[in-house]
Amino acid sequence: MRKTILDVLPEKTVEVGDCLEWTGYVNGKTPATSVGGIGISVRALIAKRLGWPIEGKLVTNKCANHLCVKPEHLVLMTKSQFHSHVSKHMVDQQALT
């Protein structure tokens, strides 16, 4: 039987605080894997496997840990929502310095 992304998570992640950090391939800042020779986002695979309607949406995480793939931390966003989300985190990070 072929393993799904949810089956592989324990093998390819480590717990860091409340997050599950992907230890496999990373494309830029995005945890990725190969499916049939095509690179794909691990977060998108997880969301699809969970039955989320991902068409036209981005799958990101609410914890702002680029390597986190914990299903409970994943959220669906439009591109506009994602850009607002990223901008907010950039402002929050600058306030800390």
Short mmCIF file of N, CA and C in Angstrom, two decimals:
data_model
loop_
_atom_site.label_atom_id
_atom_site.label_comp_id
_atom_site.label_asym_id
_atom_site.label_seq_id
_atom_site.Cartn_x
_atom_site.Cartn_y
_atom_site.Cartn_z
N MET A 1 0.85 -1.19 0.00
CA MET A 1 0.00 0.00 0.00
C MET A 1 0.89 1.25 0.00
N ARG A 2 0.55 2.20 -0.82
CA ARG A 2 1.31 3.43 -0.94
C ARG A 2 1.05 4.36 0.24
N LYS A 3 2.12 4.97 0.76
CA LYS A 3 1.98 5.88 1.90
C LYS A 3 1.42 7.23 1.44
N THR A 4 0.57 7.82 2.29
CA THR A 4 0.08 9.17 2.03
C THR A 4 0.97 10.16 2.78
N ILE A 5 0.79 11.42 2.50
CA ILE A 5 1.57 12.46 3.19
C ILE A 5 1.34 12.39 4.70
N LEU A 6 0.14 12.03 5.13
CA LEU A 6 -0.14 11.95 6.57
C LEU A 6 0.62 10.78 7.20
N ASP A 7 0.85 9.71 6.42
CA ASP A 7 1.64 8.58 6.91
C ASP A 7 3.11 8.95 7.06
N VAL A 8 3.59 9.83 6.19
CA VAL A 8 5.01 10.20 6.15
C VAL A 8 5.36 11.26 7.20
N LEU A 9 4.38 12.02 7.67
CA LEU A 9 4.66 13.11 8.62
C LEU A 9 5.54 12.71 9.80
N PRO A 10 5.25 11.59 10.48
CA PRO A 10 6.11 11.25 11.63
C PRO A 10 7.58 11.00 11.24
N GLU A 11 7.82 10.54 10.02
CA GLU A 11 9.18 10.26 9.55
C GLU A 11 9.92 11.51 9.10
N LYS A 12 9.20 12.52 8.65
CA LYS A 12 9.80 13.70 8.04
C LYS A 12 9.63 14.98 8.85
N THR A 13 9.25 14.86 10.13
CA THR A 13 9.05 16.05 10.96
C THR A 13 9.67 15.85 12.33
N VAL A 14 9.92 16.98 12.99
CA VAL A 14 10.35 16.97 14.39
C VAL A 14 9.49 17.99 15.13
N GLU A 15 9.20 17.69 16.39
CA GLU A 15 8.44 18.63 17.20
C GLU A 15 9.35 19.73 17.69
N VAL A 16 8.94 20.97 17.46
CA VAL A 16 9.66 22.15 17.95
C VAL A 16 8.61 23.04 18.58
N GLY A 17 8.58 23.08 19.90
CA GLY A 17 7.51 23.80 20.59
C GLY A 17 6.19 23.15 20.25
N ASP A 18 5.24 23.95 19.78
CA ASP A 18 3.92 23.45 19.41
C ASP A 18 3.84 23.09 17.93
N CYS A 19 4.94 23.23 17.20
CA CYS A 19 4.95 23.01 15.75
C CYS A 19 5.52 21.65 15.38
N LEU A 20 5.19 21.21 14.16
CA LEU A 20 5.83 20.05 13.54
C LEU A 20 6.64 20.60 12.38
N GLU A 21 7.97 20.61 12.52
CA GLU A 21 8.82 21.16 11.47
C GLU A 21 9.21 20.08 10.47
N TRP A 22 9.03 20.40 9.20
CA TRP A 22 9.37 19.53 8.09
C TRP A 22 10.89 19.42 7.99
N THR A 23 11.42 18.20 7.93
CA THR A 23 12.86 17.98 7.82
C THR A 23 13.27 17.52 6.43
N GLY A 24 12.29 17.40 5.54
CA GLY A 24 12.58 16.99 4.16
C GLY A 24 12.96 18.19 3.31
N TYR A 25 12.81 18.04 2.01
CA TYR A 25 13.18 19.07 1.04
C TYR A 25 12.39 20.37 1.28
N VAL A 26 13.06 21.49 1.13
CA VAL A 26 12.42 22.81 1.26
C VAL A 26 12.73 23.60 -0.01
N ASN A 27 11.69 24.12 -0.65
CA ASN A 27 11.83 24.92 -1.87
C ASN A 27 11.67 26.38 -1.47
N GLY A 28 12.77 27.11 -1.36
CA GLY A 28 12.72 28.47 -0.82
C GLY A 28 12.45 28.37 0.67
N LYS A 29 11.27 28.80 1.09
CA LYS A 29 10.87 28.66 2.50
C LYS A 29 9.70 27.69 2.65
N THR A 30 9.34 27.00 1.54
CA THR A 30 8.17 26.14 1.55
C THR A 30 8.54 24.66 1.63
N PRO A 31 8.06 23.96 2.66
CA PRO A 31 8.27 22.52 2.71
C PRO A 31 7.66 21.89 1.46
N ALA A 32 8.44 21.07 0.77
CA ALA A 32 7.99 20.51 -0.51
C ALA A 32 8.38 19.04 -0.62
N THR A 33 7.75 18.37 -1.57
CA THR A 33 8.07 16.98 -1.87
C THR A 33 7.81 16.77 -3.35
N SER A 34 8.14 15.62 -3.85
CA SER A 34 7.95 15.30 -5.26
C SER A 34 6.85 14.27 -5.40
N VAL A 35 5.91 14.55 -6.28
CA VAL A 35 4.83 13.61 -6.57
C VAL A 35 4.87 13.38 -8.08
N GLY A 36 5.25 12.18 -8.48
CA GLY A 36 5.36 11.89 -9.91
C GLY A 36 6.39 12.76 -10.60
N GLY A 37 7.44 13.14 -9.88
CA GLY A 37 8.50 13.98 -10.46
C GLY A 37 8.18 15.47 -10.47
N ILE A 38 7.04 15.86 -9.92
CA ILE A 38 6.64 17.27 -9.88
C ILE A 38 6.69 17.75 -8.43
N GLY A 39 7.38 18.87 -8.18
CA GLY A 39 7.45 19.44 -6.84
C GLY A 39 6.11 20.00 -6.42
N ILE A 40 5.74 19.74 -5.18
CA ILE A 40 4.45 20.23 -4.67
C ILE A 40 4.60 20.58 -3.19
N SER A 41 3.82 21.54 -2.75
CA SER A 41 3.83 21.97 -1.35
C SER A 41 3.31 20.87 -0.44
N VAL A 42 4.06 20.59 0.62
CA VAL A 42 3.62 19.60 1.61
C VAL A 42 2.33 20.06 2.26
N ARG A 43 2.22 21.37 2.55
CA ARG A 43 0.99 21.89 3.17
C ARG A 43 -0.22 21.65 2.28
N ALA A 44 -0.07 21.86 0.96
CA ALA A 44 -1.18 21.64 0.03
C ALA A 44 -1.57 20.17 -0.01
N LEU A 45 -0.57 19.28 0.02
CA LEU A 45 -0.87 17.84 0.05
C LEU A 45 -1.64 17.46 1.30
N ILE A 46 -1.23 18.00 2.43
CA ILE A 46 -1.92 17.70 3.69
C ILE A 46 -3.37 18.20 3.62
N ALA A 47 -3.54 19.44 3.19
CA ALA A 47 -4.89 20.02 3.10
C ALA A 47 -5.77 19.21 2.16
N LYS A 48 -5.22 18.81 1.02
CA LYS A 48 -6.00 18.01 0.07
C LYS A 48 -6.36 16.66 0.68
N ARG A 49 -5.43 16.05 1.36
CA ARG A 49 -5.68 14.75 2.00
C ARG A 49 -6.75 14.86 3.08
N LEU A 50 -6.82 16.02 3.75
CA LEU A 50 -7.83 16.25 4.77
C LEU A 50 -9.18 16.63 4.18
N GLY A 51 -9.23 16.77 2.84
CA GLY A 51 -10.50 17.06 2.17
C GLY A 51 -10.84 18.53 2.08
N TRP A 52 -9.85 19.40 2.29
CA TRP A 52 -10.11 20.84 2.22
C TRP A 52 -10.28 21.26 0.76
N PRO A 53 -11.18 22.23 0.50
CA PRO A 53 -11.38 22.74 -0.86
C PRO A 53 -10.29 23.77 -1.20
N ILE A 54 -9.14 23.30 -1.72
CA ILE A 54 -7.98 24.19 -1.90
C ILE A 54 -7.94 24.93 -3.24
N GLU A 55 -8.84 24.61 -4.14
CA GLU A 55 -8.81 25.25 -5.47
C GLU A 55 -8.87 26.78 -5.35
N GLY A 56 -7.89 27.45 -5.93
CA GLY A 56 -7.84 28.91 -5.91
C GLY A 56 -7.39 29.50 -4.59
N LYS A 57 -6.92 28.67 -3.66
CA LYS A 57 -6.50 29.15 -2.34
C LYS A 57 -5.04 28.79 -2.09
N LEU A 58 -4.46 29.46 -1.13
CA LEU A 58 -3.11 29.14 -0.66
C LEU A 58 -3.23 28.45 0.68
N VAL A 59 -2.39 27.48 0.92
CA VAL A 59 -2.36 26.81 2.22
C VAL A 59 -1.13 27.32 2.94
N THR A 60 -1.35 27.99 4.05
CA THR A 60 -0.25 28.52 4.83
C THR A 60 -0.46 28.14 6.29
N ASN A 61 0.37 28.65 7.17
CA ASN A 61 0.21 28.31 8.58
C ASN A 61 0.02 29.57 9.41
N LYS A 62 -0.75 29.43 10.47
CA LYS A 62 -1.04 30.58 11.32
C LYS A 62 0.04 30.83 12.36
N CYS A 63 1.00 29.91 12.50
CA CYS A 63 2.03 30.06 13.52
C CYS A 63 3.25 30.85 13.02
N ALA A 64 3.33 31.14 11.74
CA ALA A 64 4.42 31.91 11.13
C ALA A 64 5.76 31.19 11.18
N ASN A 65 5.76 29.89 11.42
CA ASN A 65 6.97 29.07 11.35
C ASN A 65 7.00 28.48 9.94
N HIS A 66 7.93 28.94 9.11
CA HIS A 66 7.98 28.53 7.71
C HIS A 66 8.07 27.02 7.51
N LEU A 67 8.64 26.31 8.46
CA LEU A 67 8.81 24.87 8.32
C LEU A 67 7.68 24.06 8.92
N CYS A 68 6.73 24.72 9.58
CA CYS A 68 5.65 24.00 10.26
C CYS A 68 4.64 23.44 9.26
N VAL A 69 4.33 22.14 9.44
CA VAL A 69 3.33 21.47 8.61
C VAL A 69 2.26 20.79 9.49
N LYS A 70 2.17 21.21 10.74
CA LYS A 70 1.18 20.62 11.65
C LYS A 70 -0.22 20.93 11.13
N PRO A 71 -1.03 19.90 10.88
CA PRO A 71 -2.37 20.14 10.33
C PRO A 71 -3.20 21.17 11.11
N GLU A 72 -3.08 21.18 12.43
CA GLU A 72 -3.86 22.11 13.25
C GLU A 72 -3.40 23.56 13.06
N HIS A 73 -2.23 23.78 12.50
CA HIS A 73 -1.71 25.13 12.27
C HIS A 73 -1.98 25.62 10.86
N LEU A 74 -2.48 24.77 9.99
CA LEU A 74 -2.70 25.14 8.59
C LEU A 74 -4.02 25.88 8.42
N VAL A 75 -4.01 26.83 7.49
CA VAL A 75 -5.21 27.60 7.15
C VAL A 75 -5.24 27.84 5.65
N LEU A 76 -6.45 27.99 5.12
CA LEU A 76 -6.64 28.35 3.71
C LEU A 76 -6.82 29.85 3.61
N MET A 77 -6.18 30.46 2.62
CA MET A 77 -6.31 31.91 2.42
C MET A 77 -6.34 32.23 0.93
N THR A 78 -6.99 33.33 0.62
CA THR A 78 -6.88 33.86 -0.73
C THR A 78 -5.52 34.56 -0.82
N LYS A 79 -5.10 34.90 -2.02
CA LYS A 79 -3.82 35.62 -2.17
C LYS A 79 -3.85 36.94 -1.42
N SER A 80 -4.97 37.64 -1.47
CA SER A 80 -5.11 38.92 -0.77
C SER A 80 -4.98 38.74 0.74
N GLN A 81 -5.67 37.73 1.28
CA GLN A 81 -5.57 37.45 2.71
C GLN A 81 -4.13 37.08 3.10
N PHE A 82 -3.47 36.30 2.24
CA PHE A 82 -2.10 35.88 2.51
C PHE A 82 -1.16 37.08 2.57
N HIS A 83 -1.29 38.01 1.62
CA HIS A 83 -0.42 39.19 1.62
C HIS A 83 -0.65 40.05 2.86
N SER A 84 -1.89 40.17 3.32
CA SER A 84 -2.17 40.90 4.56
C SER A 84 -1.57 40.18 5.76
N HIS A 85 -1.68 38.86 5.76
CA HIS A 85 -1.14 38.01 6.83
C HIS A 85 0.38 38.18 6.92
N VAL A 86 1.06 38.11 5.77
CA VAL A 86 2.52 38.26 5.73
C VAL A 86 2.92 39.66 6.17
N SER A 87 2.21 40.67 5.69
CA SER A 87 2.53 42.06 6.07
C SER A 87 2.41 42.25 7.58
N LYS A 88 1.37 41.69 8.18
CA LYS A 88 1.17 41.81 9.63
C LYS A 88 2.32 41.16 10.38
N HIS A 89 2.75 39.97 9.94
CA HIS A 89 3.86 39.29 10.62
C HIS A 89 5.16 40.05 10.46
N MET A 90 5.36 40.70 9.31
CA MET A 90 6.57 41.50 9.11
C MET A 90 6.58 42.68 10.06
N VAL A 91 5.44 43.33 10.24
CA VAL A 91 5.34 44.47 11.16
C VAL A 91 5.56 43.99 12.58
N ASP A 92 4.96 42.84 12.95
CA ASP A 92 5.13 42.29 14.30
C ASP A 92 6.59 41.97 14.56
N GLN A 93 7.29 41.40 13.59
CA GLN A 93 8.71 41.06 13.76
C GLN A 93 9.56 42.32 13.91
N GLN A 94 9.26 43.37 13.15
CA GLN A 94 10.02 44.62 13.25
C GLN A 94 9.80 45.28 14.59
N ALA A 95 8.63 45.14 15.16
CA ALA A 95 8.34 45.72 16.48
C ALA A 95 9.17 45.06 17.58
N LEU A 96 9.55 43.80 17.34
CA LEU A 96 10.34 43.07 18.33
C LEU A 96 11.82 43.47 18.33
N THR A 97 12.28 44.08 17.24
CA THR A 97 13.70 44.43 17.15
C THR A 97 13.97 45.83 17.59
#
